Amino acid sequence: MTSYTAPRKDMQFLLQEVLNVAASDIPGYADLDEGFTSAVIDEAGKVAEEVLAPLNAVGDAEGCVLENGVVRTPKGFDAAFRAMKEGGWTALDCDPDYGGQGLPYIMGTAVGEIFVSANMAFNMYQGLTHGAYSAIHAHGTPDQKAKYLPKMVSCDWTGTMNLTEPHCGTDLGLLRTKAEPQADGSYLITGQKIFISAGEHDLAENIIHLVLAKAPGGGEGTKGISLFIVPKFLVNDDGSLGERNGVSVGKIEEKMGIHGNATCVLNYDGAKGWLLGDLHKGMRAMFTMMNEARLGVGLQGYAVAEAAYQNALSYAKDRLQGRAVTGTQNAAGPADPLIVHPDIRRALMDQKSFVEGARALTFWGASLIDRAHHGDAAADGLIGLLTPVIKGFQTDRGFESAVQAQQIWGGHGYIEEQGMSQFVRDARIAMIYEGANGVQALDLVGRKLAQDGGKHVMAFFEMVKAECKAHDGDDRMKPFTEPLKAASKQLQAAGMFFMQNGMKNPDAALSGSYDFMHLMGHVCLGLMWTRMAKAAFVALDGGTSDKLFYETKIATGRYYMARQLPACAMHLARIESGADPVMALAAEAF
């Protein structure tokens, strides 16, 4: 049986000492003093540890069951969902005009990590609702907002996103779901959607589906797509629920992981829907939800890895196997604990340095979103650049970390009752949904680098340069700034290769896009570790009473810079090899 403890001190370190939120000029951050953020994180930790984590294995073992058109969630999920609602956790960073608490997005991010680590499948019910809420909040009419948002903020009603169809996933221009306009201004939606997370369940009295469909006159491809609000139960003018809409569950998918979340085939048979946003501009409205979801999935990547790491660390300290090569460490026992062995330390340090670096990147990204929400165009451009990196890099590395954690358990990690395999199985989906990671890499290289004339990536390079320059003369920082400088130059060299070769041979750029995403991910985490190291040195210089915490932070950062950042040279070499090694074989030669 696995366990989980919220990383309260690590989160507080990031919020108060690295990002220094309370002193930030971002509106709403002045209220985020140490006492307040500590109280929120501590209470979220209690919910996660006492309510959600004990249900993680239950959800995995029981899964969801379809009975007479109704999906039954695992035992205990309903009571836990009520506890989440009653505690106000679903409304944390939502608009107070619709019942939300109005906290900045960064606080929703911190709490979200805790809940994902404790029970990823469970948290998806409210996480997807938040995304649907955001899309309606951004693009809905005043009447739509008034009708749907208060109930979605409270999670009395939950939400979904409906994109994928049996014949099209990434290429949404191929979708066939139709929307026929009606005299009353509504549309009748007909078609089938698949892989719909939280598509049907017994946790809420209504489900608000956001559905992509093609209305007449839109033309071919994605330009003809519109987005529609299609409730499970129709909503009367007074807010009460009316008759059942024409949407039903075809089946629940049997998946590799996240068994506690109902992934459904949904059939729309003349279901009544209402246009959200502009006609034939559905992709723009949906991407409000998709971009938030991609950041949330990037968070899932390291949050599941955090839980897996905690259990690997505990096992490594308890499991006795062999003797340390430098001499017996546990003379009273028949063997030494696993953690004495260098290869076990390597695996643990890989996980620890990734998780803490990814948390810093995600929190920083959340602060950029908060800036963007208040009209900061530079922050909006920068988080747009970073989104595919946060999603793609962190879920790839998060899955690798979960596998490493399982490996530390050896054969016991392969046995289902121990719980380590669940982390691996749950983490795997994050590399696929909300845009598979190969698509994230293509988006980064094909769109984001050149966006607005390349000014956002140039701003990122300048930010890295300025960070390194700020520590000139501080020899303690050289183990951070010197590797970061080298990695940044390699990232710039990769970008230059694309500029010089991409136009005449697009395959040359796209063949290297995945490596570029990982190269940039390493540079981002190198930047985060440089910032964290400086904050740790400041604390030590100030005479902190917790020297071990800050010394551990510095040592972990040094590990990342010495052992992980050199991968940037490998990724650059792959990129500069161009398209020829990748495209050499004709299709029939495979």
Coordinates of C-alpha atoms in Angstrom, one line a residue:
M1 CA 0.0 0.0 0.0
T2 CA 1.5 3.3 -1.0
S3 CA 1.4 6.6 0.9
Y4 CA 1.7 10.3 0.2
T5 CA 2.7 13.4 2.2
A6 CA 2.3 16.8 0.7
P7 CA 5.6 18.6 0.2
R8 CA 4.7 21.6 2.2
K9 CA 8.1 23.0 2.9
D10 CA 9.2 22.7 -0.8
M11 CA 6.1 24.6 -1.9
Q12 CA 6.5 27.3 0.6
F13 CA 10.2 27.7 -0.4
L14 CA 9.1 28.3 -4.0
L15 CA 6.3 30.6 -3.2
Q16 CA 7.9 32.7 -0.5
E17 CA 11.7 32.6 -1.2
V18 CA 12.1 31.9 -5.0
L19 CA 9.1 33.6 -6.5
N20 CA 8.6 36.0 -3.4
V21 CA 4.9 36.1 -4.2
A22 CA 3.9 38.5 -1.4
A23 CA 6.2 41.2 -2.7
S24 CA 5.2 40.7 -6.3
D25 CA 3.4 43.4 -8.3
I26 CA 0.9 40.9 -9.7
P27 CA -2.6 41.9 -8.6
G28 CA -3.8 39.6 -5.7
Y29 CA -0.3 38.4 -4.8
A30 CA 0.1 40.9 -1.9
D31 CA -2.4 38.8 0.1
L32 CA -0.2 35.7 -0.4
D33 CA 1.9 36.1 2.7
E34 CA 3.7 33.2 4.4
G35 CA 1.0 32.5 6.9
F36 CA -1.8 32.5 4.3
T37 CA -0.1 30.2 1.8
S38 CA 1.1 27.9 4.5
A39 CA -2.5 27.5 5.8
V40 CA -3.9 26.8 2.4
I41 CA -1.2 24.2 1.5
D42 CA -1.4 22.6 5.0
E43 CA -5.2 22.1 4.8
A44 CA -5.0 20.8 1.2
G45 CA -2.3 18.4 2.4
K46 CA -4.6 17.1 5.1
V47 CA -7.4 16.5 2.5
A48 CA -5.0 14.7 0.2
E49 CA -3.4 12.6 2.9
E50 CA -6.6 11.6 4.8
V51 CA -9.3 11.5 2.1
L52 CA -7.8 11.3 -1.4
A53 CA -4.7 9.1 -1.1
P54 CA -6.5 6.2 0.7
L55 CA -8.9 6.1 -2.3
N56 CA -6.1 5.9 -5.0
A57 CA -5.7 2.2 -4.9
V58 CA -9.4 1.7 -4.5
G59 CA -10.1 3.6 -7.7
D60 CA -7.4 1.7 -9.5
A61 CA -8.7 -1.7 -8.4
E62 CA -12.5 -1.1 -8.8
G63 CA -12.6 1.3 -11.8
C64 CA -15.9 2.7 -13.0
V65 CA -18.9 0.6 -14.0
L66 CA -21.6 1.4 -16.6
E67 CA -25.0 0.3 -15.4
N68 CA -28.1 1.1 -17.4
G69 CA -26.6 4.2 -19.0
V70 CA -25.2 5.5 -15.7
V71 CA -21.5 5.3 -14.7
R72 CA -20.9 4.3 -11.1
T73 CA -17.6 5.6 -9.7
P74 CA -15.5 3.6 -7.2
K75 CA -16.4 3.2 -3.6
G76 CA -15.7 6.3 -1.5
F77 CA -15.4 8.7 -4.5
D78 CA -18.8 10.3 -3.9
A79 CA -18.1 11.1 -0.2
A80 CA -14.7 12.4 -1.2
F81 CA -16.2 14.6 -3.9
R82 CA -18.7 16.1 -1.4
A83 CA -15.8 16.8 1.0
M84 CA -13.9 18.7 -1.8
K85 CA -17.0 20.7 -2.6
E86 CA -17.8 21.5 1.0
G87 CA -14.2 22.6 1.7
G88 CA -14.4 25.1 -1.2
W89 CA -11.5 23.5 -3.0
T90 CA -13.2 23.4 -6.4
A91 CA -13.8 27.2 -6.2
L92 CA -10.3 28.2 -5.1
D93 CA -9.1 30.4 -8.0
C94 CA -12.5 31.0 -9.7
D95 CA -14.3 34.3 -10.2
P96 CA -16.1 35.6 -7.0
D97 CA -18.9 36.8 -9.2
Y98 CA -19.9 33.2 -9.7
G99 CA -19.1 31.9 -6.2
G100 CA -15.4 31.5 -6.5
Q101 CA -12.8 32.5 -3.9
G102 CA -10.8 34.6 -6.3
L103 CA -7.3 33.4 -5.4
P104 CA -4.6 33.7 -8.0
Y105 CA -4.0 30.8 -10.4
I106 CA -0.7 30.0 -8.7
M107 CA -2.6 28.9 -5.5
G108 CA -4.9 26.6 -7.6
T109 CA -1.7 25.2 -9.1
A110 CA -0.1 24.4 -5.8
V111 CA -3.2 22.8 -4.4
G112 CA -3.8 21.0 -7.7
E113 CA -0.4 19.3 -7.4
I114 CA -1.2 18.0 -4.0
F115 CA -4.5 16.5 -5.1
V116 CA -3.0 15.0 -8.3
S117 CA -0.2 13.3 -6.3
A118 CA -2.7 11.9 -3.9
N119 CA -5.2 10.7 -6.5
M120 CA -4.8 11.7 -10.1
A121 CA -7.9 9.9 -11.5
F122 CA -10.2 11.4 -8.8
N123 CA -8.8 15.0 -9.3
M124 CA -9.6 14.9 -13.0
Y125 CA -13.4 15.2 -12.3
Q126 CA -12.9 18.7 -10.9
G127 CA -9.8 19.5 -13.0
L128 CA -11.7 19.1 -16.3
T129 CA -14.6 21.1 -14.8
H130 CA -12.2 24.0 -14.1
G131 CA -11.1 23.9 -17.8
A132 CA -14.7 24.0 -19.0
Y133 CA -15.4 26.8 -16.5
S134 CA -12.5 28.8 -17.9
A135 CA -13.7 28.4 -21.5
I136 CA -17.2 29.6 -20.7
H137 CA -15.9 32.4 -18.5
A138 CA -13.7 33.6 -21.4
H139 CA -16.1 33.2 -24.3
G140 CA -19.6 32.8 -22.9
T141 CA -22.4 35.4 -23.1
P142 CA -23.6 37.0 -19.8
D143 CA -26.6 34.7 -19.8
Q144 CA -24.4 31.6 -20.4
K145 CA -22.1 32.6 -17.6
A146 CA -25.0 33.2 -15.2
K147 CA -26.7 29.9 -16.1
Y148 CA -23.7 27.6 -15.9
L149 CA -20.8 29.0 -14.0
P150 CA -22.1 29.1 -10.4
K151 CA -22.9 25.4 -10.5
M152 CA -19.6 24.6 -12.1
V153 CA -17.6 26.6 -9.6
S154 CA -19.2 24.6 -6.8
C155 CA -18.9 21.4 -8.9
D156 CA -22.6 20.7 -8.4
W157 CA -22.3 20.4 -12.1
T158 CA -19.1 19.1 -13.7
G159 CA -17.7 19.8 -17.2
T160 CA -15.9 18.0 -20.0
M161 CA -14.2 18.7 -23.3
N162 CA -15.3 16.8 -26.4
L163 CA -12.8 16.8 -29.3
T164 CA -11.7 13.4 -30.4
E165 CA -13.7 11.1 -32.7
P166 CA -13.0 7.5 -33.8
H167 CA -11.3 8.6 -37.0
C168 CA -9.6 11.8 -35.9
G169 CA -7.6 12.8 -32.9
T170 CA -4.9 15.4 -33.6
D171 CA -6.3 16.3 -37.0
L172 CA -9.6 17.9 -35.9
G173 CA -10.3 19.2 -39.4
L174 CA -11.5 15.6 -40.1
L175 CA -14.3 15.6 -37.5
R176 CA -17.8 14.7 -38.6
T177 CA -20.0 15.7 -35.6
K178 CA -22.7 18.0 -37.0
A179 CA -24.5 21.0 -35.6
E180 CA -27.9 21.9 -37.2
P181 CA -29.2 25.4 -36.4
Q182 CA -32.7 25.7 -34.9
A183 CA -35.2 28.5 -35.0
D184 CA -34.8 29.2 -31.3
G185 CA -31.1 29.8 -31.7
S186 CA -30.0 26.4 -30.4
Y187 CA -28.3 23.7 -32.4
L188 CA -29.0 19.9 -32.7
I189 CA -25.7 18.1 -32.2
T190 CA -25.2 14.6 -33.8
G191 CA -22.1 12.5 -33.8
Q192 CA -19.8 10.4 -31.7
K193 CA -16.9 11.5 -29.4
I194 CA -14.4 9.1 -27.8
F195 CA -11.9 9.2 -25.0
I196 CA -14.0 11.7 -23.0
S197 CA -12.6 11.9 -19.5
A198 CA -15.2 12.2 -16.8
G199 CA -17.8 12.0 -19.6
E200 CA -20.4 10.3 -17.4
H201 CA -20.5 9.7 -13.6
D202 CA -22.6 9.8 -10.4
L203 CA -20.7 12.6 -8.7
A204 CA -22.7 15.5 -10.0
E205 CA -26.3 16.2 -10.8
N206 CA -25.4 17.6 -14.3
I207 CA -22.5 17.5 -16.7
I208 CA -21.8 20.4 -19.0
H209 CA -20.1 19.1 -22.2
L210 CA -18.2 21.4 -24.5
V211 CA -18.4 19.8 -27.9
L212 CA -16.6 20.7 -31.1
A213 CA -18.9 20.3 -34.2
K214 CA -19.4 21.6 -37.7
A215 CA -22.2 24.0 -38.4
P216 CA -23.3 24.7 -42.0
G217 CA -21.3 27.3 -43.9
G218 CA -18.0 26.9 -42.1
G219 CA -16.1 25.3 -44.9
E220 CA -13.5 22.5 -44.7
G221 CA -10.8 21.9 -42.0
T222 CA -10.6 23.4 -38.6
K223 CA -11.8 26.8 -39.8
G224 CA -15.3 25.4 -40.0
I225 CA -15.5 24.1 -36.4
S226 CA -17.6 25.7 -33.7
L227 CA -17.9 25.0 -30.0
F228 CA -21.1 24.2 -28.3
I229 CA -22.4 23.9 -24.7
V230 CA -24.3 20.6 -24.5
P231 CA -25.6 19.8 -21.0
K232 CA -26.5 16.3 -19.9
F233 CA -29.7 17.6 -18.6
L234 CA -31.3 20.7 -20.1
V235 CA -31.3 23.7 -17.8
N236 CA -34.5 25.7 -17.4
D237 CA -34.7 29.5 -17.3
D238 CA -35.0 29.4 -13.5
G239 CA -31.8 27.3 -13.2
S240 CA -33.6 24.0 -12.4
L241 CA -32.9 20.9 -14.4
G242 CA -35.2 19.8 -17.2
E243 CA -35.4 16.8 -19.4
R244 CA -32.5 14.5 -20.3
N245 CA -30.6 15.7 -23.4
G246 CA -29.8 13.5 -26.3
V247 CA -26.4 12.4 -25.2
S248 CA -25.6 8.9 -23.9
V249 CA -22.7 6.7 -23.0
G250 CA -21.7 4.1 -25.6
K251 CA -19.2 2.4 -23.3
I252 CA -16.4 3.0 -20.8
E253 CA -12.9 2.5 -22.1
E254 CA -10.7 -0.1 -20.4
K255 CA -7.5 1.7 -19.9
M256 CA -3.9 1.1 -18.8
G257 CA -4.3 3.5 -15.9
I258 CA -6.5 6.2 -14.3
H259 CA -9.1 3.6 -13.7
G260 CA -11.0 5.7 -11.2
N261 CA -11.9 8.2 -13.9
A262 CA -14.6 7.3 -16.4
T263 CA -13.2 7.6 -19.9
C264 CA -16.3 7.4 -22.1
V265 CA -17.6 7.0 -25.7
L266 CA -20.4 9.6 -25.9
N267 CA -23.1 9.5 -28.5
Y268 CA -24.9 12.7 -29.5
D269 CA -28.2 12.0 -31.1
G270 CA -29.8 15.4 -31.9
A271 CA -28.7 16.7 -28.5
K272 CA -29.6 20.3 -27.9
G273 CA -26.6 22.6 -27.7
W274 CA -25.8 26.4 -27.7
L275 CA -23.0 28.1 -29.5
L276 CA -20.1 29.1 -27.2
G277 CA -18.1 32.0 -28.7
D278 CA -18.2 32.9 -32.4
L279 CA -19.6 30.7 -35.1
H280 CA -16.9 28.8 -36.9
K281 CA -14.3 30.0 -34.4
G282 CA -14.6 27.0 -32.1
M283 CA -10.9 26.2 -32.0
R284 CA -10.1 29.6 -30.5
A285 CA -12.6 29.0 -27.7
M286 CA -11.5 25.4 -27.2
F287 CA -7.9 26.4 -26.9
T288 CA -8.7 28.4 -23.8
M289 CA -9.5 25.1 -22.2
M290 CA -6.8 23.2 -24.0
N291 CA -4.0 25.5 -22.9
E292 CA -5.0 25.3 -19.3
A293 CA -5.4 21.6 -19.6
R294 CA -1.9 21.3 -21.1
L295 CA -0.4 23.1 -18.1
G296 CA -2.4 20.9 -15.8
V297 CA -1.1 17.8 -17.6
G298 CA 2.4 19.0 -17.3
L299 CA 1.7 19.3 -13.6
Q300 CA 0.4 15.7 -13.6
G301 CA 3.7 14.6 -15.0
Y302 CA 5.8 15.6 -12.0
A303 CA 3.0 15.3 -9.4
V304 CA 2.6 11.5 -10.0
A305 CA 6.5 11.3 -10.1
E306 CA 6.5 13.0 -6.6
A307 CA 4.2 10.4 -5.1
A308 CA 6.2 7.6 -6.7
Y309 CA 9.5 9.1 -5.5
Q310 CA 8.2 9.3 -1.9
N311 CA 7.4 5.6 -1.9
A312 CA 10.7 4.7 -3.6
L313 CA 12.6 6.7 -1.0
S314 CA 10.8 5.0 1.8
Y315 CA 11.5 1.6 0.4
A316 CA 15.2 2.4 -0.3
K317 CA 15.6 3.3 3.4
D318 CA 13.9 0.2 4.7
R319 CA 14.7 -2.6 2.4
L320 CA 17.9 -4.5 3.4
Q321 CA 20.0 -5.8 0.4
G322 CA 23.7 -6.3 0.2
R323 CA 26.5 -4.4 1.9
A324 CA 27.9 -1.0 1.0
V325 CA 31.1 -1.3 -1.0
T326 CA 32.8 1.2 1.3
G327 CA 32.0 -0.8 4.4
T328 CA 29.1 -2.0 6.5
Q329 CA 26.5 0.6 7.3
N330 CA 24.1 -1.5 9.3
A331 CA 26.2 -3.7 11.5
A332 CA 23.2 -4.8 13.6
G333 CA 21.3 -6.2 10.6
P334 CA 21.9 -8.9 8.0
A335 CA 22.4 -6.3 5.2
D336 CA 22.5 -2.6 4.5
P337 CA 19.5 -0.6 3.3
L338 CA 19.3 -0.1 -0.5
I339 CA 20.0 3.6 -0.1
V340 CA 23.7 3.0 0.6
H341 CA 24.3 1.8 -3.0
P342 CA 25.4 4.5 -5.5
D343 CA 23.1 3.3 -8.3
I344 CA 20.1 3.6 -6.0
R345 CA 21.3 7.1 -5.0
R346 CA 21.6 7.9 -8.7
A347 CA 18.0 6.9 -9.4
L348 CA 16.7 8.8 -6.4
M349 CA 18.6 11.9 -7.3
D350 CA 17.3 11.7 -10.9
Q351 CA 13.8 11.7 -9.5
K352 CA 14.3 14.3 -6.8
S353 CA 16.1 16.8 -9.0
F354 CA 13.5 16.5 -11.7
V355 CA 10.5 16.8 -9.5
E356 CA 11.7 19.8 -7.6
G357 CA 12.9 21.5 -10.8
A358 CA 9.6 20.8 -12.6
R359 CA 7.6 22.1 -9.6
A360 CA 9.5 25.4 -9.8
L361 CA 9.0 25.7 -13.6
T362 CA 5.2 25.0 -13.2
F363 CA 4.8 27.5 -10.3
W364 CA 6.7 30.1 -12.4
G365 CA 4.5 29.3 -15.3
A366 CA 1.4 29.8 -13.1
S367 CA 2.7 33.2 -12.1
L368 CA 3.1 34.1 -15.8
I369 CA -0.5 33.1 -16.3
D370 CA -1.6 35.4 -13.5
R371 CA 0.3 38.2 -15.1
A372 CA -1.2 37.4 -18.5
H373 CA -4.7 37.4 -16.9
H374 CA -4.0 41.1 -16.0
G375 CA -3.1 42.1 -19.5
D376 CA 0.7 41.5 -19.5
A377 CA 1.4 40.7 -23.2
A378 CA 5.0 39.7 -22.6
A379 CA 4.0 37.2 -19.9
D380 CA 1.3 35.8 -22.2
G381 CA 3.8 35.3 -25.0
L382 CA 6.3 33.7 -22.7
I383 CA 3.8 31.2 -21.2
G384 CA 2.6 30.4 -24.7
L385 CA 6.2 29.5 -25.6
L386 CA 6.7 27.4 -22.4
T387 CA 3.4 25.5 -22.5
P388 CA 4.5 22.8 -24.9
V389 CA 7.7 22.4 -22.9
I390 CA 5.9 22.1 -19.6
K391 CA 3.4 19.6 -21.0
G392 CA 5.8 17.5 -23.2
F393 CA 9.1 17.5 -21.3
Q394 CA 7.6 17.1 -17.9
T395 CA 5.3 14.3 -18.8
D396 CA 8.0 12.4 -20.6
R397 CA 10.4 12.8 -17.7
G398 CA 7.6 12.2 -15.1
F399 CA 6.9 8.8 -16.6
E400 CA 10.6 8.0 -16.6
S401 CA 10.8 9.0 -13.0
A402 CA 7.8 6.8 -12.1
V403 CA 9.5 3.9 -13.8
Q404 CA 12.7 4.6 -11.9
A405 CA 10.7 4.6 -8.6
Q406 CA 9.2 1.3 -9.5
Q407 CA 12.6 -0.1 -10.4
I408 CA 13.9 0.7 -6.9
W409 CA 11.3 -1.7 -5.6
G410 CA 12.7 -4.5 -7.8
G411 CA 10.3 -7.4 -8.3
H412 CA 8.0 -6.1 -5.6
G413 CA 7.4 -3.0 -7.7
Y414 CA 6.0 -5.3 -10.4
I415 CA 3.5 -6.8 -8.1
E416 CA 0.1 -5.0 -8.2
E417 CA -0.6 -5.1 -4.5
Q418 CA 2.4 -3.0 -3.7
G419 CA 1.0 0.0 -5.7
M420 CA 4.1 1.1 -7.6
S421 CA 2.8 0.0 -10.9
Q422 CA -0.2 2.3 -10.6
F423 CA 2.0 5.3 -10.6
V424 CA 3.6 4.1 -13.9
R425 CA 0.3 3.2 -15.5
D426 CA -1.4 6.5 -14.4
A427 CA 1.6 8.6 -15.5
R428 CA 1.6 7.1 -19.0
I429 CA -1.6 8.9 -20.2
A430 CA -0.1 12.3 -19.5
M431 CA 2.3 11.9 -22.5
I432 CA -0.7 11.3 -24.8
Y433 CA -3.8 13.3 -23.9
E434 CA -4.3 17.0 -24.4
G435 CA -2.1 16.8 -27.5
A436 CA 0.4 14.0 -27.7
N437 CA 4.0 15.0 -26.9
G438 CA 5.2 14.7 -30.5
V439 CA 2.5 17.3 -31.4
Q440 CA 3.7 19.5 -28.5
A441 CA 7.2 19.4 -30.0
L442 CA 5.9 20.3 -33.5
D443 CA 3.9 23.1 -32.0
L444 CA 7.0 24.4 -30.2
V445 CA 9.2 24.4 -33.3
G446 CA 6.7 24.9 -36.0
R447 CA 4.7 27.8 -34.3
K448 CA 5.9 29.0 -31.0
L449 CA 9.6 29.8 -31.9
A450 CA 8.6 32.1 -34.7
Q451 CA 5.5 33.6 -33.1
D452 CA 5.5 37.4 -33.0
G453 CA 8.7 37.5 -35.0
G454 CA 10.5 35.2 -32.5
K455 CA 10.5 37.9 -29.8
H456 CA 9.3 35.5 -27.0
V457 CA 12.1 33.0 -27.5
M458 CA 14.6 35.9 -27.7
A459 CA 13.2 37.2 -24.5
F460 CA 13.7 33.8 -22.9
F461 CA 17.3 33.8 -24.0
E462 CA 17.9 37.2 -22.6
M463 CA 16.3 36.1 -19.3
V464 CA 18.7 33.2 -19.0
K465 CA 21.6 35.5 -19.9
A466 CA 20.6 38.0 -17.3
E467 CA 20.2 35.3 -14.6
C468 CA 23.7 34.1 -15.2
K469 CA 25.1 37.7 -15.3
A470 CA 23.4 38.5 -12.0
H471 CA 25.7 36.0 -10.2
D472 CA 29.0 37.2 -11.7
G473 CA 31.6 37.1 -9.0
D474 CA 29.8 34.6 -6.8
D475 CA 31.9 31.5 -7.0
R476 CA 29.3 29.5 -5.1
M477 CA 27.0 30.0 -8.1
K478 CA 29.4 28.8 -10.8
P479 CA 28.3 25.2 -10.6
F480 CA 24.9 26.5 -11.7
T481 CA 25.7 29.5 -14.0
E482 CA 28.4 27.8 -16.1
P483 CA 26.4 24.8 -17.1
L484 CA 23.3 27.0 -17.7
K485 CA 25.3 29.3 -20.0
A486 CA 26.6 26.3 -22.0
A487 CA 23.1 24.7 -22.2
S488 CA 21.6 28.0 -23.3
K489 CA 24.2 28.4 -26.1
Q490 CA 23.3 24.9 -27.3
L491 CA 19.6 25.8 -27.3
Q492 CA 20.4 28.9 -29.4
A493 CA 22.5 26.8 -31.8
A494 CA 19.6 24.4 -32.3
G495 CA 17.3 27.3 -33.0
M496 CA 19.9 28.7 -35.5
F497 CA 20.0 25.3 -37.2
F498 CA 16.2 25.4 -37.7
M499 CA 16.4 28.9 -39.1
Q500 CA 19.2 28.0 -41.6
N501 CA 17.7 24.7 -42.7
G502 CA 14.0 24.6 -41.9
M503 CA 12.7 26.7 -44.8
K504 CA 14.5 24.8 -47.5
N505 CA 13.9 21.4 -45.9
P506 CA 11.1 21.4 -43.3
D507 CA 11.9 17.8 -42.4
A508 CA 15.2 19.0 -41.0
A509 CA 13.4 21.1 -38.4
L510 CA 10.6 18.6 -37.6
S511 CA 13.0 15.7 -37.3
G512 CA 14.7 17.6 -34.5
S513 CA 11.6 19.0 -32.8
Y514 CA 11.3 16.4 -30.1
D515 CA 15.0 16.8 -29.2
F516 CA 14.5 20.6 -29.1
M517 CA 11.6 20.3 -26.7
H518 CA 13.7 18.2 -24.3
L519 CA 16.7 20.5 -24.8
M520 CA 14.6 23.5 -23.9
G521 CA 13.1 21.6 -21.0
H522 CA 16.6 21.0 -19.5
V523 CA 17.5 24.7 -20.0
C524 CA 14.2 25.7 -18.2
L525 CA 15.0 23.4 -15.3
G526 CA 18.6 24.6 -15.2
L527 CA 17.2 28.2 -14.9
M528 CA 14.9 27.1 -12.1
W529 CA 17.7 25.4 -10.2
T530 CA 19.9 28.5 -10.6
R531 CA 17.1 30.6 -9.0
M532 CA 16.5 28.0 -6.3
A533 CA 20.2 27.8 -5.5
K534 CA 20.5 31.6 -5.1
A535 CA 17.5 31.6 -2.7
A536 CA 19.0 28.8 -0.7
F537 CA 22.3 30.7 -0.4
V538 CA 20.4 33.8 0.8
A539 CA 18.7 31.8 3.5
L540 CA 22.0 30.2 4.6
D541 CA 23.7 33.6 4.7
G542 CA 20.8 34.9 6.8
G543 CA 21.5 32.4 9.5
T544 CA 18.5 30.1 8.9
S545 CA 17.7 27.5 11.6
D546 CA 17.1 24.8 8.9
K547 CA 20.5 24.5 7.3
L548 CA 19.9 21.0 6.2
F549 CA 16.9 21.9 4.0
Y550 CA 18.8 24.6 2.1
E551 CA 22.1 22.6 1.9
T552 CA 20.0 19.7 0.5
K553 CA 18.4 22.0 -2.0
I554 CA 21.8 23.2 -3.3
A555 CA 23.2 19.7 -3.5
T556 CA 20.2 18.5 -5.4
G557 CA 20.5 21.4 -7.8
R558 CA 24.2 20.7 -8.4
Y559 CA 23.3 17.2 -9.2
Y560 CA 20.9 18.3 -11.9
M561 CA 23.4 20.7 -13.4
A562 CA 26.2 18.1 -13.4
R563 CA 24.3 15.0 -14.4
Q564 CA 21.2 16.1 -16.4
L565 CA 22.2 19.3 -18.2
P566 CA 24.9 17.6 -20.3
A567 CA 22.0 15.9 -22.1
C568 CA 21.7 19.2 -24.0
A569 CA 24.8 18.4 -26.0
M570 CA 23.3 15.1 -27.1
H571 CA 20.0 16.7 -28.1
L572 CA 21.9 19.3 -30.2
A573 CA 23.9 16.7 -31.9
R574 CA 20.8 14.8 -32.9
I575 CA 19.2 18.0 -34.2
E576 CA 22.2 19.0 -36.2
S577 CA 22.2 15.5 -37.9
G578 CA 19.2 16.8 -39.8
A579 CA 16.5 14.9 -41.6
D580 CA 18.6 12.3 -43.5
P581 CA 19.0 9.7 -40.7
V582 CA 15.3 10.0 -39.8
M583 CA 13.9 10.0 -43.3
A584 CA 16.4 7.7 -45.0
L585 CA 14.1 4.7 -45.3
A586 CA 11.2 4.6 -47.7
A587 CA 7.9 3.7 -46.0
E588 CA 7.9 0.2 -47.7
A589 CA 11.3 -0.5 -46.3
F590 CA 10.1 -0.6 -42.7

